[in-house]
Coordinates of C-alpha atoms in Angstrom, one line a residue:
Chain A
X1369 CA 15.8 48.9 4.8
X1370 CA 13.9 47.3 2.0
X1371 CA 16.4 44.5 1.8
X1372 CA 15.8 43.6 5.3
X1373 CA 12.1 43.8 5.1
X1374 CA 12.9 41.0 2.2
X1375 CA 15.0 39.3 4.6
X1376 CA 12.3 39.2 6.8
X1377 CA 9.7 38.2 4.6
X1378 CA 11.4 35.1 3.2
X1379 CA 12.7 33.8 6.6
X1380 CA 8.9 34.1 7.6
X1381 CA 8.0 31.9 4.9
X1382 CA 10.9 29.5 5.1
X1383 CA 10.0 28.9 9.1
X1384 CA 6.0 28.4 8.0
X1385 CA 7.5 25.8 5.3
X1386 CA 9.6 24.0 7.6
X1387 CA 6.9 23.6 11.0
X1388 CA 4.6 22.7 7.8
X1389 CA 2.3 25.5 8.1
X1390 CA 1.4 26.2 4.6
X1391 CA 1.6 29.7 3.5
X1392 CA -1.6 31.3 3.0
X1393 CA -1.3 31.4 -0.5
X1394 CA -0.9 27.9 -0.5
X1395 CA -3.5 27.2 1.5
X1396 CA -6.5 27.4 -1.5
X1397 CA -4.4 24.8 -3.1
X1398 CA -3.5 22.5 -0.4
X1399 CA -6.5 22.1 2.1
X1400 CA -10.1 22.2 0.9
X1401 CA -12.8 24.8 2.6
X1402 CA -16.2 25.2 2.5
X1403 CA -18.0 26.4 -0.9
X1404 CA -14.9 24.4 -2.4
X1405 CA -15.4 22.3 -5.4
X1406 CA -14.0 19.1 -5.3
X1407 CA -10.6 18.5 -7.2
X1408 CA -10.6 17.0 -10.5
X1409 CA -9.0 13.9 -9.5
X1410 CA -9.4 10.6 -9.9
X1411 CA -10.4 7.7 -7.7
X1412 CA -10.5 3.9 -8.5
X1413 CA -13.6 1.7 -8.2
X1414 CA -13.1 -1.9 -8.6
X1415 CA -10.1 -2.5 -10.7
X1416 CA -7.0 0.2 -11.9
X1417 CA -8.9 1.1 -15.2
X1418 CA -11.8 2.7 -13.6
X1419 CA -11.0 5.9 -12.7
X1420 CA -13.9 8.2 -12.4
X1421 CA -13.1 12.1 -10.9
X1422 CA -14.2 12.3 -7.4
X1423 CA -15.9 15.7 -8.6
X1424 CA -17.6 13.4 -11.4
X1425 CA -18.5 11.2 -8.5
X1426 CA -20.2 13.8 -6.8
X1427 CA -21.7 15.6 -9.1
X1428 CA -25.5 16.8 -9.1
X1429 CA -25.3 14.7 -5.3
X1430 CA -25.6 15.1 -2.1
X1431 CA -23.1 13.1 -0.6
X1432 CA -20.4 12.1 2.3
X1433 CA -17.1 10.8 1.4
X1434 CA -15.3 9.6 4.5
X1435 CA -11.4 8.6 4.7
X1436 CA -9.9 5.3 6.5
X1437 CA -6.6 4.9 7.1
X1438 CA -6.4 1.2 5.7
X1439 CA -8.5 -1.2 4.3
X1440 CA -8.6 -4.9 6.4
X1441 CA -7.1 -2.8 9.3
X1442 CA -8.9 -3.3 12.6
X1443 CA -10.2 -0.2 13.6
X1444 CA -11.6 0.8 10.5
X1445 CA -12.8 -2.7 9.8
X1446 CA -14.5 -3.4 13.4
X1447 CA -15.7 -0.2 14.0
X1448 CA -15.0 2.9 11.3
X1449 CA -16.8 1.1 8.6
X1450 CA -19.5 -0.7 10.1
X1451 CA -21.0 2.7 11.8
X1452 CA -21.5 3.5 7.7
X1453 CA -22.6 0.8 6.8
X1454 CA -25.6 0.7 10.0
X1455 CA -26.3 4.4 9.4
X1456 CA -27.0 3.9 5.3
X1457 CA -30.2 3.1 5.2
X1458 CA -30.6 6.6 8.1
X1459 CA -28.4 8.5 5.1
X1460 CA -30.8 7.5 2.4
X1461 CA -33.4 8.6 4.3
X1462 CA -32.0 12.2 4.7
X1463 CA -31.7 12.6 1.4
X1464 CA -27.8 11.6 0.9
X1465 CA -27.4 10.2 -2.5
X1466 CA -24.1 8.4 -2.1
X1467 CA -21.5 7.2 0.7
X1468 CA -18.1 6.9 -0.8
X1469 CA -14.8 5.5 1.4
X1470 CA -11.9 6.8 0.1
X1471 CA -8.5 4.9 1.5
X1472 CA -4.8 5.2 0.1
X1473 CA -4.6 1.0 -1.2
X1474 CA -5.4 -0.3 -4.8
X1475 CA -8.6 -0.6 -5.9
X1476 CA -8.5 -4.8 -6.1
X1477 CA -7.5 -4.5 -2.3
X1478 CA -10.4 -1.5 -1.3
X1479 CA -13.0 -4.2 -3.6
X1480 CA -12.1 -7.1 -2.1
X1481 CA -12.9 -4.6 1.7
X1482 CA -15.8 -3.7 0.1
X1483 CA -17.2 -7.7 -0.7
X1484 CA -15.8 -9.1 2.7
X1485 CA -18.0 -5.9 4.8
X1486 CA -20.7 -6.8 2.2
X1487 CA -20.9 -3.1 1.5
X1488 CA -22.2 -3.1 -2.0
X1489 CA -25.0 -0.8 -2.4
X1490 CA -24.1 0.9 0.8
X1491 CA -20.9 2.7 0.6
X1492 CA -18.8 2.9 -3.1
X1493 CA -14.9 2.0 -2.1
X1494 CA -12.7 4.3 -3.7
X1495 CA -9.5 3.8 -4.1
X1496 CA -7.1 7.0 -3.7
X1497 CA -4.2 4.5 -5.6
X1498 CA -1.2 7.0 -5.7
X1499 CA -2.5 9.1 -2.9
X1500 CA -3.1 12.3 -5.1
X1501 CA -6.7 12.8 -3.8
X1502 CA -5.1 12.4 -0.4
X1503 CA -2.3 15.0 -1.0
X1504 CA -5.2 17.6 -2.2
X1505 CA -6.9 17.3 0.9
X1506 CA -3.5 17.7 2.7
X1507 CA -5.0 15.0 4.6
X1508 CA -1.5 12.6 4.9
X1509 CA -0.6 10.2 7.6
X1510 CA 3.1 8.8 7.7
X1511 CA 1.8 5.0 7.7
X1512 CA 5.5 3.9 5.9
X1513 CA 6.5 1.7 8.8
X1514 CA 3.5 -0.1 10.0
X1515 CA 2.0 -0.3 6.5
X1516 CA 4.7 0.5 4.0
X1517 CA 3.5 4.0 2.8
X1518 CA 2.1 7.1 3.1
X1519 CA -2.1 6.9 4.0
X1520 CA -4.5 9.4 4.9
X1521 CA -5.7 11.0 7.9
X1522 CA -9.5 10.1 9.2
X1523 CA -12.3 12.7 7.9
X1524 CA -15.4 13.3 6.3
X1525 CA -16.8 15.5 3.9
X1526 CA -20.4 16.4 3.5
X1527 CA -21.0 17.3 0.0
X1528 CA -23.6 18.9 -2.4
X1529 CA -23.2 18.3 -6.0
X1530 CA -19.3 18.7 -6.1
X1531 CA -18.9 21.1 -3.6
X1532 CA -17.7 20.8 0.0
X1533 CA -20.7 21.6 2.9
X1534 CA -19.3 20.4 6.1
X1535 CA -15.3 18.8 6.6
X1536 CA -14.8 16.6 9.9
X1537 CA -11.7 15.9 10.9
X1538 CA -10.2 13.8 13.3
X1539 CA -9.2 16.1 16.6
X1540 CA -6.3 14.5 17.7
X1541 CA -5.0 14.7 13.8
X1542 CA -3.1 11.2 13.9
X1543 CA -5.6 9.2 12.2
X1544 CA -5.6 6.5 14.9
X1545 CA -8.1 7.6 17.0
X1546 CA -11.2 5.9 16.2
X1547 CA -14.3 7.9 14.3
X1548 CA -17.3 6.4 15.8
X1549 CA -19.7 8.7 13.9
X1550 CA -19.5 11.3 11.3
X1551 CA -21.8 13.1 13.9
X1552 CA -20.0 12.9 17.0
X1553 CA -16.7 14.9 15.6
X1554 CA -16.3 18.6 15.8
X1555 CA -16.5 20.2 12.4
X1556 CA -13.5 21.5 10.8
X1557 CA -15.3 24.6 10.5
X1558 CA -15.8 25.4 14.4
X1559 CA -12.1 24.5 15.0
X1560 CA -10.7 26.8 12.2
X1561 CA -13.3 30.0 13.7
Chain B
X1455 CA 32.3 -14.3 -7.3
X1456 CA 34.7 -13.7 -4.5
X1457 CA 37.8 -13.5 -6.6
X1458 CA 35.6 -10.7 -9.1
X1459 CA 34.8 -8.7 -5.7
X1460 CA 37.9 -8.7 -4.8
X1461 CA 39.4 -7.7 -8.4
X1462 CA 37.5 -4.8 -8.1
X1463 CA 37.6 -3.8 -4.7
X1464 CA 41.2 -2.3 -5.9
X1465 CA 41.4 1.3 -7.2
X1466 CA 40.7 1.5 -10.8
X1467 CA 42.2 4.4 -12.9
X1468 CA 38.7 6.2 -14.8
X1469 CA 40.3 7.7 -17.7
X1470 CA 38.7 11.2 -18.2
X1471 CA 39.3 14.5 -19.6
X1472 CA 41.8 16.2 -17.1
X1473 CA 44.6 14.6 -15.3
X1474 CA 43.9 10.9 -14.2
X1475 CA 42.6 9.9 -10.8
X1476 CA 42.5 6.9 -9.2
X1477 CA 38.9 6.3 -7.9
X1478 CA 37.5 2.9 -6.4
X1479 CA 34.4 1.8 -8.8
X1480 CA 31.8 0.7 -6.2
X1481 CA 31.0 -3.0 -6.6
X1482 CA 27.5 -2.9 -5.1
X1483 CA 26.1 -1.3 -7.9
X1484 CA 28.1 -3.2 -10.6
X1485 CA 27.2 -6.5 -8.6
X1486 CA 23.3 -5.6 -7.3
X1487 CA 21.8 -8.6 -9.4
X1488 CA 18.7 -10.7 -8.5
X1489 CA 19.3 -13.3 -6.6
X1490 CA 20.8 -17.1 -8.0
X1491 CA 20.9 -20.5 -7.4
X1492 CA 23.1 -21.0 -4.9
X1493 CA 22.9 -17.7 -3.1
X1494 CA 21.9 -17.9 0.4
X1495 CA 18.9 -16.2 1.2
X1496 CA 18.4 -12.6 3.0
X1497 CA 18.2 -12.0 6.6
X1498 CA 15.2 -9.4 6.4
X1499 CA 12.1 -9.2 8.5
X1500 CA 8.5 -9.9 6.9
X1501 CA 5.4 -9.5 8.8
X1502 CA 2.9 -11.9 10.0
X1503 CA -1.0 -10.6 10.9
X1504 CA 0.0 -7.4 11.9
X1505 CA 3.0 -5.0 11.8
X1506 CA 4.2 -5.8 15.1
X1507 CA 4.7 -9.7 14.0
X1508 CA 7.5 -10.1 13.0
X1509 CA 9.4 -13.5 11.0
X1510 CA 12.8 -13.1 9.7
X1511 CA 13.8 -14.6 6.2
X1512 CA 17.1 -15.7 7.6
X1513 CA 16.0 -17.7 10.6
X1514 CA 12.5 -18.9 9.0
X1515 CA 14.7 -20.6 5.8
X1516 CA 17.4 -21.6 7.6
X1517 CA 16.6 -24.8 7.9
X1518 CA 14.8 -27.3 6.1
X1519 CA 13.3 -26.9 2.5
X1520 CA 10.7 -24.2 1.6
X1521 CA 8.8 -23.1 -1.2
X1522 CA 8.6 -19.5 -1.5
X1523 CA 6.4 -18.0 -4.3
X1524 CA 5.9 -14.7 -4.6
X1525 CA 3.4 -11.9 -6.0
X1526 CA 2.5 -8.5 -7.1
X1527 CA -0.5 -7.8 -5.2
X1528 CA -3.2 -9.4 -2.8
X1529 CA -6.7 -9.6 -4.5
X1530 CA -5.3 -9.0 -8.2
X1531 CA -7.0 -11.0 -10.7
X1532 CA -4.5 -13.6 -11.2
X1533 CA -2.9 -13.9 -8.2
X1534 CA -6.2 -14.5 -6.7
X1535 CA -7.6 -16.9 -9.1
X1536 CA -4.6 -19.2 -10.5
X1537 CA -1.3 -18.7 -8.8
X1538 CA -1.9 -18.7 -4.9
X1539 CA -4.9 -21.7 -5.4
X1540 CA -2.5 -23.4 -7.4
X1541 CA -0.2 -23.7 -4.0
X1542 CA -3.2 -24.5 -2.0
X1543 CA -4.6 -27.5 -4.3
X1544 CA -0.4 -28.7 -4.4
X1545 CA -0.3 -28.4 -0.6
X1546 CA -0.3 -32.3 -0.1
X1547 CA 2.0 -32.7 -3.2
X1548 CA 4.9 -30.1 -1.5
X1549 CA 4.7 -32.5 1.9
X1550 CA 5.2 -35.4 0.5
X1551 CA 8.4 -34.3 -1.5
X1552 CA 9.9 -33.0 2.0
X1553 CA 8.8 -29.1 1.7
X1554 CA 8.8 -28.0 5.4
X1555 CA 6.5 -24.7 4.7
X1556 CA 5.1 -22.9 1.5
X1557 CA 5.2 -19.1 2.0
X1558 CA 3.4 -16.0 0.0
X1559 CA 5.2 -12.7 -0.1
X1560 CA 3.7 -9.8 -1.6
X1561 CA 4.6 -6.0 -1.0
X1562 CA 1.4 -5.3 0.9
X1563 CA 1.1 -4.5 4.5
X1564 CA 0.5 -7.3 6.9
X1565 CA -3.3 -6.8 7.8
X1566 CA -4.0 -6.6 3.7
X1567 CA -2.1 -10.2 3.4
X1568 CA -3.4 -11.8 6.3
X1569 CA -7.0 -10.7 4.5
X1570 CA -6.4 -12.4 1.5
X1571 CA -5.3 -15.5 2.8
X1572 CA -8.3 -16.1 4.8
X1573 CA -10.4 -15.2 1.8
X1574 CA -8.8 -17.7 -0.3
X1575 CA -8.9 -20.4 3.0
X1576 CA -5.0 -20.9 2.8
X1577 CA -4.5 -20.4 7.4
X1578 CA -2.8 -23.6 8.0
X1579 CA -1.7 -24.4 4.8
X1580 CA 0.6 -21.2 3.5
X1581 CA 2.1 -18.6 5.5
X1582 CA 1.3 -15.0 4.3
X1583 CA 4.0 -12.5 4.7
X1584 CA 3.9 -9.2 3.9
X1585 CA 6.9 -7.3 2.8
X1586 CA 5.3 -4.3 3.7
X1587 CA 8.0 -1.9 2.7
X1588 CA 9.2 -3.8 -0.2
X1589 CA 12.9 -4.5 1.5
X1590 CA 13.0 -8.1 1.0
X1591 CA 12.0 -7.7 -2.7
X1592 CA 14.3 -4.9 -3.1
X1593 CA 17.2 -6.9 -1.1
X1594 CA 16.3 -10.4 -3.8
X1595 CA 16.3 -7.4 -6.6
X1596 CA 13.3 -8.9 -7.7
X1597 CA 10.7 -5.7 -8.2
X1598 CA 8.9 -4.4 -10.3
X1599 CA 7.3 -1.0 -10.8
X1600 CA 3.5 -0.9 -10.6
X1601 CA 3.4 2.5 -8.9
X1602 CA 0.5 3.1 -11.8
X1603 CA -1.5 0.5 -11.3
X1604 CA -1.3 -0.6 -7.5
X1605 CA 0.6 2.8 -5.9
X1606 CA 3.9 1.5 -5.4
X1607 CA 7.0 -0.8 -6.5
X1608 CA 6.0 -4.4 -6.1
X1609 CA 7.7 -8.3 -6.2
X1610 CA 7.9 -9.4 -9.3
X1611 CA 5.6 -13.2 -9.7
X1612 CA 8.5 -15.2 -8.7
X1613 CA 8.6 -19.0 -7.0
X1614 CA 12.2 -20.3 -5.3
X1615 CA 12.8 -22.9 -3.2
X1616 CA 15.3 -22.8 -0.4
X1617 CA 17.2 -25.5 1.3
X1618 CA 18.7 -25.1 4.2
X1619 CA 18.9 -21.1 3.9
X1620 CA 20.0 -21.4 0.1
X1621 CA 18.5 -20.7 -3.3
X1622 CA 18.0 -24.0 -4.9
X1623 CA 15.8 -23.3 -7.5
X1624 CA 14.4 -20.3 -9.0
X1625 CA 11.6 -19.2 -11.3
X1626 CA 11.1 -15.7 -12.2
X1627 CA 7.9 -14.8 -14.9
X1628 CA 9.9 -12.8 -18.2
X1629 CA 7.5 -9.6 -17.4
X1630 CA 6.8 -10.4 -13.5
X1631 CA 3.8 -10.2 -13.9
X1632 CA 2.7 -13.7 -15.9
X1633 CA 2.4 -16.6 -15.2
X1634 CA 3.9 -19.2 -17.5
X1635 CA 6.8 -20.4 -14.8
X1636 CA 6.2 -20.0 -11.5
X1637 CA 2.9 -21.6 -10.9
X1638 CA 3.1 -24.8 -8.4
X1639 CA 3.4 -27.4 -11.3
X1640 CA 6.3 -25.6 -12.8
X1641 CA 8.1 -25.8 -8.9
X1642 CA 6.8 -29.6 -8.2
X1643 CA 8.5 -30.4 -11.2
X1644 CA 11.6 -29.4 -10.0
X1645 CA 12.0 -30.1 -6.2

C-alpha cells in the first residue's frame, strides 16, 4: 500500500514537471509573489562590468521594472517603450522613484536602445545578459528562432524598496501581444485568486 | 584533402584493453577546422531587417567578389568605433578594386543589426546580416565564447574575401576579439 501511495506521489510530480507546472515547493523559488524580495541578481547597465543587484537597484525605492522582449524590436520600440517613456514625468509625480527596462540582450545593445529612444533620465536599461534575472521570474519566452535565444515574457513589477507590490503580466502569456500600459493589464494577483 | 577523407573514411582498428574492434573514427570531428583559403563558402541563411528576411551565404557569394568582415557584437566599443567605420570610410576604395558588396555579420538577431547599421549611417553602403543563431559562425568554425560578457557564443573579428563563392583571403584577430588584422586597410592591402 505505502509503496503505491509512493508510486503515486512521484508520478504526480513527474506529470506536473513535464506539462511545466512547477511543483509547489518549487514555486517560492521559481516565480515571485507579492511581499517577495527581489532576487539578488544582477543586471547590466551600460557596459558588462556594471552589474548592480536588481534588489540593490531597488532598494529604499519605489519603483516599476517592466520586461521587453527585445531591444530595437518593433513593438517594444514603437509602442512598449514609448508609453514609459510619455508616462515618466506622470510616474515621478506619483512618487515612483525609478523606471527600470529589463530585456534578455547585452548591456552595449540595451544602451545603445536606451540613447536611440533618448531615454536617459527616464527609464534605466537593464540588461538581463545571461537571462538569470529572467529564469527567476520564470518569466521565459522561446525567442531562439526569430532572435537566436531564449528572452523574456512581457510584465511589470510595482516595487517598494526591494519588495514586490503589484506583478502584471501579459494575458495571453506569449510575450507578443503588445502592453500598451502598465495600467491597462490585469494584475497577476486577480488572475492567480 | 579528399585523398585524407577518404583514408580515413575506412575502419580503423582502436587498440584498447579487451579484444580489438574495428570502429570507423568519424572524420567530421578530426576535420571540423575553420575555414581556408580556397574553401568555398557555406550555404547558410543570414537575416536581413527582420527574421523573416532571409539571404543565403551560398547564393549571395556566389558570384562576384565580396568582402565579408565580421564581429563579436553590435554597439561594442570597438566594433562600433574603429572596425565597422573603417569599412564605411574604405567604401569607395573596395569599388574601385572590383568588390561587388561589403557585408557585416555578427551573431545578433536581425532587428539588433539592422539598428546598428543605421546608427553608424552604413544603409547603402554595407549590408548587415545577422547570424542570429550563430550557424554561419559555427558552420566557418570561427566562434568565440562570450557567453560572460554578451550572453552567448559569438563570431570571432574576422575579415575574408570571397570570389566567386570561394575563400580568397582570410584574416582572423589571434584572440577574436582585436583588432590588429582584419581592419579594412589590412583587407585593401590584399585584394
Amino acid at each position: 500500500m505505502a509503496t503505491a501511495q509512493l508510486t503515486r506521489r512521484i508520478t504526480t510530480s513527474l506529470l506536473n514537471n513535464s506539462l511545466h507546472r512547477p511543483a509547489a515547493c518549487c514555486q517560492i523559488k521559481r516565480y515571485l509573489k507579492i511581499g517577495d524580495t527581489l532576487p539578488d541578481i544582477k543586471l547590466y547597465e551600460d557596459n558588462p562590468d556594471n552589474g548592480i543587484s536588481v534588489r540593490d537597484i531597488y532598494k529604499g525605492k519605489k519603483g516599476v521594472l517592466f520586461s521587453v522582449v527585445g531591444a530595437f524590436t518593433p513593438g517594444c520600440t514603437h509602442a512598449h517603450i514609448p508609453e514609459y517613456l510619455e508616462s515618466a514625468d506622470k510616474f515621478k509625480e506619483e512618487g515612483y522613484d525609478l523606471i527600470g527596462c529589463v530585456s534578455v540582450n547585452d548591456p552595449f545593445v540595451m544602451a545603445a536602445w536606451g540613447q536611440d529612444l533618448k531615454a536617459e533620465g527616464k527609464i534605466r536599461m537593464l540588461a538581463d545578459t545571461k537571462g538569470e534575472f529572467t529564469k527567476a521570474m520564470g518569466m521565459e519566452l522561446d525567442c531562439s528562432k526569430l532572435l537566436g535565444n531564449i528572452r523574456s515574457r512581457r510584465y511589470s513589477l510595482v516595487i517598494e524598496d526591494s519588495k514586490v507590490h503589484t506583478i502584471n503580466e501579459d494575458p495571453q502569456h506569449s510575450g507578443l501581444v503588445c502592453l500598451l500600459c502598465i495600467r491597462n493589464l490585469k494584475t497577476k494577483a486577480q488572475v492567480m485568486s | 584533402m579528399q585523398a585524407i577523407r577518404s583514408l580515413l573514411s575506412k575502419s580503423l582498428t582502436i587498440a584498447g584493453s579487451g579484444p580489438c574492434r574495428s570502429r570507423p573514427l568519424s572524420t567530421t570531428s578530426v576535420l571540423n577546422m575553420p575555414i581556408q583559403v580556397g574553401n568555398p563558402i557555406p550555404s547558410v541563411d543570414l537575416f536581413e531587417g527582420d527574421p523573416g528576411s532571409k539571404v543565403n551565404t551560398g547564393e549571395l557569394f556566389a558570384k562576384g567578389k565580396s568582402v565579408i568582415f565580421a564581429v563579436p557584437g553590435a554597439f561594442t566599443p570597438t566594433c562600433s568605433k574603429d572596425h565597422l567605420p573603417g569599412y564605411l570610410e574604405n567604401f569607395e576604395k573596395f569599388k574601385s578594386k572590383g568588390v561587388d558588396r561589403v557585408v557585416c555579420i555578427s551573431v545578433n538577431d536581425p532587428f539588433v543589426m539592422a539598428a546598428w547599421g543605421k546608427n553608424l549611417n552604413a544603409d547603402g553602403k554595407i549590408r548587415m546580416l545577422a547570424d542570429t543563431c550563430g550557424d554561419f559562425s559555427k558552420k566557418v568554425d570561427l566562434t568565440v565564447d562570450l557567453a560572460a560578457v554578451l550572453g552567448s557564443v559569438r563570431s570571432k573579428r574576422y575579415a575574408m574575401v570571397v570570389t566567386d563563392g570561394k575563400v580568397t583571403a582570410l584574416q582572423v584577430e589571434p584572440d577574436g576579439t582585436g583588432l590588429s588584422c582584419s581592419a579594412a586597410k589590412d583587407i585593401l592591402s590584399v585584394i
